[in-house]
mmCIF file of C-alpha atoms and ligand atoms in Angstrom:
data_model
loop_
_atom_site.group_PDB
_atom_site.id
_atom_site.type_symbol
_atom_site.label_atom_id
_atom_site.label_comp_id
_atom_site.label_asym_id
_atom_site.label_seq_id
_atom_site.Cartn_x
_atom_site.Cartn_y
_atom_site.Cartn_z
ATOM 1 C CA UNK A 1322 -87.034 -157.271 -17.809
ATOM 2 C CA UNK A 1323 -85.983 -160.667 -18.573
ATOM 3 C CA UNK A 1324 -87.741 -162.566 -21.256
ATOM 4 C CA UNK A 1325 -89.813 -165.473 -20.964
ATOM 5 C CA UNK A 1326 -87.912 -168.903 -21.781
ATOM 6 C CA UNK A 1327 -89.085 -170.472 -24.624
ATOM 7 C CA UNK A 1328 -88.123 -174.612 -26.194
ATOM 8 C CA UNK A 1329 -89.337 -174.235 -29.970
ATOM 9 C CA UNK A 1330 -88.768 -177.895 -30.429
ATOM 10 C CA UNK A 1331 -87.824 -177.263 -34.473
ATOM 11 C CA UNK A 1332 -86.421 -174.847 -36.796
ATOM 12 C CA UNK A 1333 -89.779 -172.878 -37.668
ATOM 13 C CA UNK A 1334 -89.543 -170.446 -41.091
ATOM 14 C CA UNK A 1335 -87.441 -167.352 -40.727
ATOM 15 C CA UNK A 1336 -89.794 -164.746 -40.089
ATOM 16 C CA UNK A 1337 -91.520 -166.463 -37.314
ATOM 17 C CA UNK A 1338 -88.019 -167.240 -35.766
ATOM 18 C CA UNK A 1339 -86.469 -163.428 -35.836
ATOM 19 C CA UNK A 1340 -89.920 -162.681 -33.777
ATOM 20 C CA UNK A 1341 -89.232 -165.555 -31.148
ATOM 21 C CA UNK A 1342 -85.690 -164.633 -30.659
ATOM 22 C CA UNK A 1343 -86.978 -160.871 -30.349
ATOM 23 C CA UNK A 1344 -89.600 -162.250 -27.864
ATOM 24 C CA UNK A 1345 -88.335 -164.854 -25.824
ATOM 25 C CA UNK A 1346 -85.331 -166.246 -24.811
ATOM 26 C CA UNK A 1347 -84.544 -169.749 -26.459
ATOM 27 C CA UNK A 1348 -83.667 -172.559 -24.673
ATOM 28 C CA UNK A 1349 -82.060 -174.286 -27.163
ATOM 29 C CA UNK A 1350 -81.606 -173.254 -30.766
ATOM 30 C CA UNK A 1351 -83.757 -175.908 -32.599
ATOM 31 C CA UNK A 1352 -82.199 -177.885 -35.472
ATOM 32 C CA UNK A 1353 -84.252 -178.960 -38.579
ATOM 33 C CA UNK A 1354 -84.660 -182.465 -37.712
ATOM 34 C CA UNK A 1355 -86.785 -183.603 -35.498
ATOM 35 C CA UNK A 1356 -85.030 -183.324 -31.372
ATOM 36 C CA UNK A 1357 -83.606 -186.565 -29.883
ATOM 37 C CA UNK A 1358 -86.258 -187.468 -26.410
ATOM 38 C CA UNK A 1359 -83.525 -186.062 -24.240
ATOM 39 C CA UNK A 1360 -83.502 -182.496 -25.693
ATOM 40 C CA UNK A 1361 -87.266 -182.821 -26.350
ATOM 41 C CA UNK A 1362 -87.622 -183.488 -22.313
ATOM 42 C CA UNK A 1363 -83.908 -181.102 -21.674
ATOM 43 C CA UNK A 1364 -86.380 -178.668 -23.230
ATOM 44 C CA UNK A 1365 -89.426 -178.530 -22.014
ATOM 45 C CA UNK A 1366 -87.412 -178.942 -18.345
ATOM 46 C CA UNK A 1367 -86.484 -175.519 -18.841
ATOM 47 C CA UNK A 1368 -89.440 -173.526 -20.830
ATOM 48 C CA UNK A 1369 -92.197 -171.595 -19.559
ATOM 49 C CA UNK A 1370 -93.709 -172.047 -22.840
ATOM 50 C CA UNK A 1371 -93.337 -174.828 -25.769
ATOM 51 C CA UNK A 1372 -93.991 -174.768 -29.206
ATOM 52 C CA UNK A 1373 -93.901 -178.482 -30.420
ATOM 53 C CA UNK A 1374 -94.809 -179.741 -33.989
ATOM 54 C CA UNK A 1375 -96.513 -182.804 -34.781
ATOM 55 C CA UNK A 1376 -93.510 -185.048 -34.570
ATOM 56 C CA UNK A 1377 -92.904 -184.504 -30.989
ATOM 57 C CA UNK A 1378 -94.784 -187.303 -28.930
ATOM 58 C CA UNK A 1379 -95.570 -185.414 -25.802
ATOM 59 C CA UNK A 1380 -96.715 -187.997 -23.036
ATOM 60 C CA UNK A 1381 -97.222 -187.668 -19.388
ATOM 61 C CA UNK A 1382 -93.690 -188.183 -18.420
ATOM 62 C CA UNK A 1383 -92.161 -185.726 -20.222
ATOM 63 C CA UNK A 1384 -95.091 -183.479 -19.394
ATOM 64 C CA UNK A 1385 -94.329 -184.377 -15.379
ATOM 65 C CA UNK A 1386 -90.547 -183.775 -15.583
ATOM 66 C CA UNK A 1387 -91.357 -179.941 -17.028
ATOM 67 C CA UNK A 1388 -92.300 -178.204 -13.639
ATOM 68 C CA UNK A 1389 -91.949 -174.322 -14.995
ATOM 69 C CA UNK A 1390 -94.186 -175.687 -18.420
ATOM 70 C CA UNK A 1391 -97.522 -173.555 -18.363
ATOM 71 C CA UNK A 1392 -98.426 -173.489 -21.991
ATOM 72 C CA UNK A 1393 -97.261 -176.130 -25.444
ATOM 73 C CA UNK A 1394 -98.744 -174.166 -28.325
ATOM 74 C CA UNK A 1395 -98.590 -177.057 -31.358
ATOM 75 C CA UNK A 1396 -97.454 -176.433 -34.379
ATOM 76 C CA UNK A 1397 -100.367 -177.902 -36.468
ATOM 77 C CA UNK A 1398 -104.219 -177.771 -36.583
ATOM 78 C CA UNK A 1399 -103.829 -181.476 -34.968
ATOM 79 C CA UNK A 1400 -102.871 -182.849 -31.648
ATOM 80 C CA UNK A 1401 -102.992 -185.974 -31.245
ATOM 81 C CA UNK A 1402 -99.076 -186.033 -30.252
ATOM 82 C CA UNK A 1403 -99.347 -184.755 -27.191
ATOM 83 C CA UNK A 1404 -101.543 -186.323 -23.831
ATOM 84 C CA UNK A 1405 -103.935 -183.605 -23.566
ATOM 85 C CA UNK A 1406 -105.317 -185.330 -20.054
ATOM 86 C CA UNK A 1407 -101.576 -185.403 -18.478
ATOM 87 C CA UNK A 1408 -101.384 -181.559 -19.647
ATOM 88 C CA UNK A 1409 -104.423 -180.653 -17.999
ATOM 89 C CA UNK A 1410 -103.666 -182.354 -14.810
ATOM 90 C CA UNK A 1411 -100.374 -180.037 -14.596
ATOM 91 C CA UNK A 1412 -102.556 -177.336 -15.414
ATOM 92 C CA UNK A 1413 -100.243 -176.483 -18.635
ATOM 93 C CA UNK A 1414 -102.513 -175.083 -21.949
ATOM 94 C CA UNK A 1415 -102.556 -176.665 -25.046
ATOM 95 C CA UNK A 1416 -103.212 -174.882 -28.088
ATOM 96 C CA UNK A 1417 -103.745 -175.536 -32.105
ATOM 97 C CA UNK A 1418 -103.192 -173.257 -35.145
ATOM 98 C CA UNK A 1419 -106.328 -174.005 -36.966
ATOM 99 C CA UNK A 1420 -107.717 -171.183 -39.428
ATOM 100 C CA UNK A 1421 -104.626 -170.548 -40.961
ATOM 101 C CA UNK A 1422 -103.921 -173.344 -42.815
ATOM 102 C CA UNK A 1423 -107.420 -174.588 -43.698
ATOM 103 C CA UNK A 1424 -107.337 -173.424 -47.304
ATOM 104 C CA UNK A 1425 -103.397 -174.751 -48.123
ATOM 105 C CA UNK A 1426 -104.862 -177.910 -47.089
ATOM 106 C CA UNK A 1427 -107.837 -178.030 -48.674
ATOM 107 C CA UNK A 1428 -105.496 -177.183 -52.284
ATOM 108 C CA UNK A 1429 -103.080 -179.878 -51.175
ATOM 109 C CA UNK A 1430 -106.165 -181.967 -51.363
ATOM 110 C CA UNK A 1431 -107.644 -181.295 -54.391
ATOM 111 C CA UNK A 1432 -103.942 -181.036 -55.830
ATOM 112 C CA UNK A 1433 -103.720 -185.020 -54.707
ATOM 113 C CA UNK A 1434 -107.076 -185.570 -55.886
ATOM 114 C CA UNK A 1435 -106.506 -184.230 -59.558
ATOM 115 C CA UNK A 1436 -102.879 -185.753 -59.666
ATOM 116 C CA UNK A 1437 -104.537 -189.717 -58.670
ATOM 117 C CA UNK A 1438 -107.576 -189.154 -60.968
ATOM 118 C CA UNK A 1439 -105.034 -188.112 -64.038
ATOM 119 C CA UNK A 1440 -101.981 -189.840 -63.149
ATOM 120 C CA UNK A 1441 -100.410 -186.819 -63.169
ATOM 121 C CA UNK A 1442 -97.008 -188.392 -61.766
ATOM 122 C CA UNK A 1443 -97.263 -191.395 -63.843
ATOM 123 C CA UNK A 1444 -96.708 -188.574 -66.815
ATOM 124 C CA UNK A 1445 -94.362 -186.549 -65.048
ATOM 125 C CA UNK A 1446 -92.013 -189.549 -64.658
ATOM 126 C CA UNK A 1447 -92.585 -190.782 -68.467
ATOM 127 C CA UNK A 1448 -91.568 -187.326 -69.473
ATOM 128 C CA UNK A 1449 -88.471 -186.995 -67.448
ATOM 129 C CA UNK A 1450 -87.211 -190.431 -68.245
ATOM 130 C CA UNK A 1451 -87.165 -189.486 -71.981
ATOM 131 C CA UNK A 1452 -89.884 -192.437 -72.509
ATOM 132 C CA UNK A 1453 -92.067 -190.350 -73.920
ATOM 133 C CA UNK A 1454 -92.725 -191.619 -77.446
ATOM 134 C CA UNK A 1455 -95.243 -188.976 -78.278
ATOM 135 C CA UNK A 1456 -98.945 -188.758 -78.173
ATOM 136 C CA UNK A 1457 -101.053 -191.545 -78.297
ATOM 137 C CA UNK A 1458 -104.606 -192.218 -77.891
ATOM 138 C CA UNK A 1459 -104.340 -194.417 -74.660
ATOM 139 C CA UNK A 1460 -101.856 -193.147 -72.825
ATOM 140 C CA UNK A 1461 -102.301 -192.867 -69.401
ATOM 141 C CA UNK A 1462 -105.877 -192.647 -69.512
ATOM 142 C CA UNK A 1463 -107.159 -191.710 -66.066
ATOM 143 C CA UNK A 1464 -110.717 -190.923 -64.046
ATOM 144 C CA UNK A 1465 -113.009 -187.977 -64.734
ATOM 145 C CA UNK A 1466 -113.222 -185.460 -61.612
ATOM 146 C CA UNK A 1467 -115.758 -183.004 -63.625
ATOM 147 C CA UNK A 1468 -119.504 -183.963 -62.192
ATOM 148 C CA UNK A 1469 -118.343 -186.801 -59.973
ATOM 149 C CA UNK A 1470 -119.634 -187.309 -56.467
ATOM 150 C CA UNK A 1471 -117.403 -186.051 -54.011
ATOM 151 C CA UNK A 1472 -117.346 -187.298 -50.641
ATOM 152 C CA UNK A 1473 -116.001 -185.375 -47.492
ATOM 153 C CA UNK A 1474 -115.551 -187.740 -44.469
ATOM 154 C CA UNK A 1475 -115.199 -184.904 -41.457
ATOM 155 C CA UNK A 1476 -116.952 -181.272 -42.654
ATOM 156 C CA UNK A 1477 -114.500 -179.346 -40.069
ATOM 157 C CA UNK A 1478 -113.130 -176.343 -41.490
ATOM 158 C CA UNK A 1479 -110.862 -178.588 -43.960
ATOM 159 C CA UNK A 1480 -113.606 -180.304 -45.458
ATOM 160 C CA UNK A 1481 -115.794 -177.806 -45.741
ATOM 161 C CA UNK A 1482 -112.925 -175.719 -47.749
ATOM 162 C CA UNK A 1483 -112.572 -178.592 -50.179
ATOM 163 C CA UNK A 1484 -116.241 -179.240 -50.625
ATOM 164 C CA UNK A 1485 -116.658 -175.106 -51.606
ATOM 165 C CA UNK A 1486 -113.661 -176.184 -54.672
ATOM 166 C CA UNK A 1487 -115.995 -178.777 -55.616
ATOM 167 C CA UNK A 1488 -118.493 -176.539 -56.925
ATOM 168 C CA UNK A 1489 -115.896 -175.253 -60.203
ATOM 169 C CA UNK A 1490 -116.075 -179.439 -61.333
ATOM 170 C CA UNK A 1491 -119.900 -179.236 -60.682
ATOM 171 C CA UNK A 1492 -119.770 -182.185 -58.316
ATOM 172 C CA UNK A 1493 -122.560 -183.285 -56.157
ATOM 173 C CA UNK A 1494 -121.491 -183.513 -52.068
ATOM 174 C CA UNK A 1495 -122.294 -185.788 -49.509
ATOM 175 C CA UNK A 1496 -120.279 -186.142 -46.716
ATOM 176 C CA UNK A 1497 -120.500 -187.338 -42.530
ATOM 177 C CA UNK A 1498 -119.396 -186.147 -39.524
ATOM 178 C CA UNK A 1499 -119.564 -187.073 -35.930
ATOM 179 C CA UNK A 1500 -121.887 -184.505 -35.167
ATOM 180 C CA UNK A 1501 -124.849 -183.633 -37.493
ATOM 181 C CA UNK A 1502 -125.745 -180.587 -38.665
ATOM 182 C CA UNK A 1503 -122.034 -179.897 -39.511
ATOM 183 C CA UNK A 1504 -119.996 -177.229 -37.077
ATOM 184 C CA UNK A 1505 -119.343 -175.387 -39.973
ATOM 185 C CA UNK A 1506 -121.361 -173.796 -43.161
ATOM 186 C CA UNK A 1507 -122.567 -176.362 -45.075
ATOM 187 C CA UNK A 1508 -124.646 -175.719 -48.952
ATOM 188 C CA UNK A 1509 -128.459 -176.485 -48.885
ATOM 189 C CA UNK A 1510 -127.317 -179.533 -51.619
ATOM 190 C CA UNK A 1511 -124.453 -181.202 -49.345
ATOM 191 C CA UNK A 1512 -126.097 -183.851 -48.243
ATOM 192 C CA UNK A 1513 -125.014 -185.802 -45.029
ATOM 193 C CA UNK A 1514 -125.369 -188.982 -44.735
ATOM 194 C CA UNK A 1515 -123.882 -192.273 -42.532
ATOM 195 C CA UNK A 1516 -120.148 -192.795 -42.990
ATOM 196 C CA UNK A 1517 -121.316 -196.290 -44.703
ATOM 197 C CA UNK A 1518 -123.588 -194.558 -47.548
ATOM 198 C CA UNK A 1519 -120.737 -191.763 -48.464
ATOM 199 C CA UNK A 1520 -118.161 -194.686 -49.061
ATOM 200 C CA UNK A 1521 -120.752 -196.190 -51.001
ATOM 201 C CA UNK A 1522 -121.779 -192.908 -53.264
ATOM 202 C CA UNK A 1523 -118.846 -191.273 -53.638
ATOM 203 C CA UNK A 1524 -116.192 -191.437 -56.708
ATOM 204 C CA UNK A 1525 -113.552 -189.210 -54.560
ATOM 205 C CA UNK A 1526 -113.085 -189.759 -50.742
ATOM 206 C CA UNK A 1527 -111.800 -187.211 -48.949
ATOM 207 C CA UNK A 1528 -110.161 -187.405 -45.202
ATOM 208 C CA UNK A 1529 -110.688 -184.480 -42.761
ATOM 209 C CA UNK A 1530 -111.137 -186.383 -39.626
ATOM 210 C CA UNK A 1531 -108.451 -185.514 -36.398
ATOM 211 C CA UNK A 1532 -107.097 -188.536 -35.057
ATOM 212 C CA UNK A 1533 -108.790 -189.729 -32.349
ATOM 213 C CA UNK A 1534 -109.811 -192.997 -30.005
ATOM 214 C CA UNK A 1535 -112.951 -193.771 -32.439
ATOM 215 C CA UNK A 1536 -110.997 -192.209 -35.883
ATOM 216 C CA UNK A 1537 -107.925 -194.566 -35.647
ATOM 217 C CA UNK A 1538 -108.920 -197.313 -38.883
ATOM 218 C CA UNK A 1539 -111.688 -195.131 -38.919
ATOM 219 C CA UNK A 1540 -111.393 -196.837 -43.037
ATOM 220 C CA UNK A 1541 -110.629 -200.750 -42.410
ATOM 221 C CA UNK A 1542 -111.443 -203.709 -44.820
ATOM 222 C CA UNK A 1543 -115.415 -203.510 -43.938
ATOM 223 C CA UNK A 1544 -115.219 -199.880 -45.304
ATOM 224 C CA UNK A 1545 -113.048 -199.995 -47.930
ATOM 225 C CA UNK A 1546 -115.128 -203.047 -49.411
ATOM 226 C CA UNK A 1547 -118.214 -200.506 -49.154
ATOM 227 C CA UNK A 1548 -116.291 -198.219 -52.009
ATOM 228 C CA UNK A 1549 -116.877 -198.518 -55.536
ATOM 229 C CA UNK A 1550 -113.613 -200.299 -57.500
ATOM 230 C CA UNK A 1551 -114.025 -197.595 -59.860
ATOM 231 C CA UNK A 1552 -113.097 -194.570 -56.224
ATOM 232 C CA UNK A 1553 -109.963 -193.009 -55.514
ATOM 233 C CA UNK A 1554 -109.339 -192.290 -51.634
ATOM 234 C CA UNK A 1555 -108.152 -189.262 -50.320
ATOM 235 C CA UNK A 1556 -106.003 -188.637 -47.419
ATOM 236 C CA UNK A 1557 -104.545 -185.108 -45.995
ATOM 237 C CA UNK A 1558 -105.815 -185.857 -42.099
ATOM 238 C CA UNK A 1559 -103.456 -188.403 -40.165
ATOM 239 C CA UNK A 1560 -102.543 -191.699 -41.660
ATOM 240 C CA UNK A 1561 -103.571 -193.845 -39.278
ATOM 241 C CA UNK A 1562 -107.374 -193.530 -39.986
ATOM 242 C CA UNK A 1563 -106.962 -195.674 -42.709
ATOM 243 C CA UNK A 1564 -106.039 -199.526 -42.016
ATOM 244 C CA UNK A 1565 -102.770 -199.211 -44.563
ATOM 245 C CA UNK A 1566 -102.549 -202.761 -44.697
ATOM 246 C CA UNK A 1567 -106.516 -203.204 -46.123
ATOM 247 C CA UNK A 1568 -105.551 -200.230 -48.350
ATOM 248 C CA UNK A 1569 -102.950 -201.972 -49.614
ATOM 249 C CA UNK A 1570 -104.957 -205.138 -50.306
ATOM 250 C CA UNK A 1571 -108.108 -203.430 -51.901
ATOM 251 C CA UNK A 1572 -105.761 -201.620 -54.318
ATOM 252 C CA UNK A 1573 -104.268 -204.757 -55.340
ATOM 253 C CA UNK A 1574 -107.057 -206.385 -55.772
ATOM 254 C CA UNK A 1575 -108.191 -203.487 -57.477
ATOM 255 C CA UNK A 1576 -111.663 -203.425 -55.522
ATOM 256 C CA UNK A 1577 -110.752 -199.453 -55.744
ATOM 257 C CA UNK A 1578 -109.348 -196.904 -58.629
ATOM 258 C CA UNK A 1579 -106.456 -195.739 -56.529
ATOM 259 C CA UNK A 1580 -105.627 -193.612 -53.405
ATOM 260 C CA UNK A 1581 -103.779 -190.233 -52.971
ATOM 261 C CA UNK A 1582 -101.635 -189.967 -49.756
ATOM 262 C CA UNK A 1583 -100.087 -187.101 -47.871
ATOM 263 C CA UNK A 1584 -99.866 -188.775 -44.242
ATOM 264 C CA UNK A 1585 -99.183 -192.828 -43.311
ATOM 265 C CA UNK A 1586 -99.633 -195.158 -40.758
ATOM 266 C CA UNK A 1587 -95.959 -194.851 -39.450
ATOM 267 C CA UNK A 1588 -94.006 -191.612 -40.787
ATOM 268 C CA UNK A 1589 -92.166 -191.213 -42.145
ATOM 269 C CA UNK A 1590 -91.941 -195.336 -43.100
ATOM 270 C CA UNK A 1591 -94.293 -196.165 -45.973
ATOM 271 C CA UNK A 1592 -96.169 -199.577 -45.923
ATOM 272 C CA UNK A 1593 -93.787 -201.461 -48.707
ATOM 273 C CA UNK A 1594 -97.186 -202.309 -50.738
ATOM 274 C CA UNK A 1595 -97.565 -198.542 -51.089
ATOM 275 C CA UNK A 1596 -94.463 -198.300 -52.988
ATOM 276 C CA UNK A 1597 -95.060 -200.363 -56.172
ATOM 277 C CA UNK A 1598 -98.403 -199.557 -56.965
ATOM 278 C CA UNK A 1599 -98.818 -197.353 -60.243
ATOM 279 C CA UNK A 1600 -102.687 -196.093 -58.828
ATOM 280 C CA UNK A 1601 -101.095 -194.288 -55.733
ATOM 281 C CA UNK A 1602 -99.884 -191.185 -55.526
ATOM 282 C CA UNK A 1603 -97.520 -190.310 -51.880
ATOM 283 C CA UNK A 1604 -96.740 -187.301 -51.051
ATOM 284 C CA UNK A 1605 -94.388 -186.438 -47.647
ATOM 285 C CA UNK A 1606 -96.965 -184.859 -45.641
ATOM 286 C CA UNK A 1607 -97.351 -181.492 -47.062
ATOM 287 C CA UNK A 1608 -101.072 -180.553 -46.513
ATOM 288 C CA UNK A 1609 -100.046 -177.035 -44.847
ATOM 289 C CA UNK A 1610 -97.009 -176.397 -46.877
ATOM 290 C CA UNK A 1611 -96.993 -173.206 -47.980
ATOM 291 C CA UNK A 1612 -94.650 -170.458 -46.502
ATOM 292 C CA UNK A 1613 -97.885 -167.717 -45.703
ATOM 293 C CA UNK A 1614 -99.375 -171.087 -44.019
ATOM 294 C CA UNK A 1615 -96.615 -171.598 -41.851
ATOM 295 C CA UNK A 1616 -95.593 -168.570 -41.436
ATOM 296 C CA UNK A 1617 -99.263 -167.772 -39.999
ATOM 297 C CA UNK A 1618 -99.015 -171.151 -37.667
ATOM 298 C CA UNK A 1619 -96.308 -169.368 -36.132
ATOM 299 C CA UNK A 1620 -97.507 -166.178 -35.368
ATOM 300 C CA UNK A 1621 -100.854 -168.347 -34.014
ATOM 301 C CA UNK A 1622 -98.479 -170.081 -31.539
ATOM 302 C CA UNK A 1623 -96.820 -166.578 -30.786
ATOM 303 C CA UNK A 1624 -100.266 -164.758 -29.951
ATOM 304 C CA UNK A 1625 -101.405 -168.255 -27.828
ATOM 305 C CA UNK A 1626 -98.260 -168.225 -25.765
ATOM 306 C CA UNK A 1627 -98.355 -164.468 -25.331
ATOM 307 C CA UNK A 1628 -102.252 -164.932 -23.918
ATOM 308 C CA UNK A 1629 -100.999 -167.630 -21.093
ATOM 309 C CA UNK A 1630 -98.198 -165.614 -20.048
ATOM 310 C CA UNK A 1631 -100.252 -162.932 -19.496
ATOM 311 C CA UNK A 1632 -102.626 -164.556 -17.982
ATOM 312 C CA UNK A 1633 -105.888 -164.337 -20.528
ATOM 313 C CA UNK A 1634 -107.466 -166.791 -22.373
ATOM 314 C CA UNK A 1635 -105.622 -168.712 -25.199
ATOM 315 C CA UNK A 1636 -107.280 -168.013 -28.584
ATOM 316 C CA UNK A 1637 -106.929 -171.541 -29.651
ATOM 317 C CA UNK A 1638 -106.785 -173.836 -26.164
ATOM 318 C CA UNK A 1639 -107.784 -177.547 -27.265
ATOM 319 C CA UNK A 1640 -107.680 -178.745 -23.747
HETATM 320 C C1 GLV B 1378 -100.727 -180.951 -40.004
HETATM 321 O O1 GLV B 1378 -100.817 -182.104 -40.274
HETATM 322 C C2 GLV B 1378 -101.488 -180.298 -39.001
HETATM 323 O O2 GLV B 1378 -102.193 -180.965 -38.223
HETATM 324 O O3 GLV B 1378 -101.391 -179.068 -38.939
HETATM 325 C C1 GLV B 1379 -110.148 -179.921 -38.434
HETATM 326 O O1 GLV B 1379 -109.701 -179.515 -37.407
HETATM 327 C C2 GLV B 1379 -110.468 -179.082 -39.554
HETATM 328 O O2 GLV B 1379 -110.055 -177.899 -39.537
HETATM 329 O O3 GLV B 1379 -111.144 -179.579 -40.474
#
């Protein structure tokens, strides 16, 4: 029996790729960079089934030129990279890995969080350089976290995992999200309120929207100037729900405390005002970066693949 043709589009972790090459047969063998549009297109000519990651834009041309393509199983709770509409018109499946890397995100977040409010880089560096002159009593003074009001922007299952963390620093919730009550559990003292009022009550801002239409600068100028100057911002969605731009010119103003960053506008470019400010922290977009997380997305995209080509129900379709 032959085995179905797979394009994995990059080089996933080990274990997940000595099950694919047991599975399916590749192909291409995927690199660790990102594919050129040619073999991204090459590959998805050829496949019966895709898995893609989030730096694969996946419009309707590419999705048109792929006439054996019945299922793209992304590698990533997210999706705005690929046209969901053109896929659906061609009848091919789209699936997510959510679950599975909910609570690596949610540590990434706090882990941001806790490294803005204490500078925790700003040390790191001092330390390294050998600039450290020894202790003194205001060095580096940062932000409480303990008994601060958190607020969650999105209470998917992201937000709601860093809103149950909250509850060790005794901080009071509030959050928003499109719809109300909240898709997932929320606690009796969460309380939701408009987007507007969380900006406004909150000490910590936290991102867990997907990008979206009505998400993209979901935080522009008129938002940012609802935020306290004394707030730090949050962000371990998709970069381009904040305006970077207005980010950049509230922190310089310093109309807010700082902002931590895991995703940007334009990855992997970084707005140049992003780069010189002491009250931002940047990582390289590592929200589900843990080897059991992505070891897990993979077997997700496995077990979705395995479902179209056999003709049942994918676990996790998003379209
Ligand atoms: C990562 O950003 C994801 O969407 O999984
Ligand atoms: C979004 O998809 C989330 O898991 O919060």
């Amino acid at each position: 029996m032959s085995l179905p043709a797979l394009y994995v589009s990059r080089l996933l972790p080990p274990a997940v790729m000595s099950v694919l090459t047991e599975r399916f047969r590749l192909v291409a063998q995927p690199g660790p960079l990102p594919p050129e549009k040619q073999s991204l297109r090459k590959g998805l000519e050829e496949a019966e089934a895709a898995i893609c990651t989030l730096t694969e834009q996946i419009d309707r041309e590419a999705l048109h030129a792929a006439p054996r393509l019945r299922v793209i199983a992304n590698y990533a709770v997210g999706y705005n990279n690929i046209d969901l509409d053109a896929a659906k018109d061609r009848g091919i499946v789209v699936t997510n890995t959510p679950d599975v890397l909910t609570e690596a995100t949610a540590d990434m977040a706090w882990a941001l969080l806790l490294a803005t409010a204490r500078r925790i880089p700003e040390g790191h560096g001092l330390v390294q350089q050998g600039a450290w002159t020894g202790w003194e009593p205001t060095q580096l003074l940062g932000a409480d976290v303990y008994e601060k009001t958190l607020g969650i922007v999105g209470m998917g299952r992201i937000g709601n995992a860093v809103a149950r963390r909250a509850a060790g620093f005794r901080m009071p919730i509030v959050y928003c999200n499109r719809t109300a009550p909240a898709p997932s559990d929320t606690a009796p003292s969460w309380r939701h309120l408009s987007l507007q009022k969380v900006l406004s009550e909150s000490d910590f801002i936290s991102l867990h929207v997907p990008l979206t239409p009505s998400t993209r600068h979901l935080i522009g100028a008129a938002e940012l100037r609802l935020m306290r100057p004394t707030a730090f911002l949050i962000n371990t969605s998709r970069g381009p729900a904040i305006d970077e731009a207005a980010l950049v010119d509230a922190l310089r103003e310093r109309r807010l405390a700082g902002a931590g960053l895991d995703v940007y506008e334009q990855e992997p470019a970084l707005h140049p005002g992003l780069r010189s400010l002491a009250q931002v922290v940047t990582l390289p977009h590592l929200g589900s970066a843990t080897l059991s997380a992505r070891v897990r997305m993979g077997m997700v995209c496995i077990e979705n693949i395995r479902a179209v080509l056999e003709e049942r129900p994918a676990p996790n379709r998003v379209n």
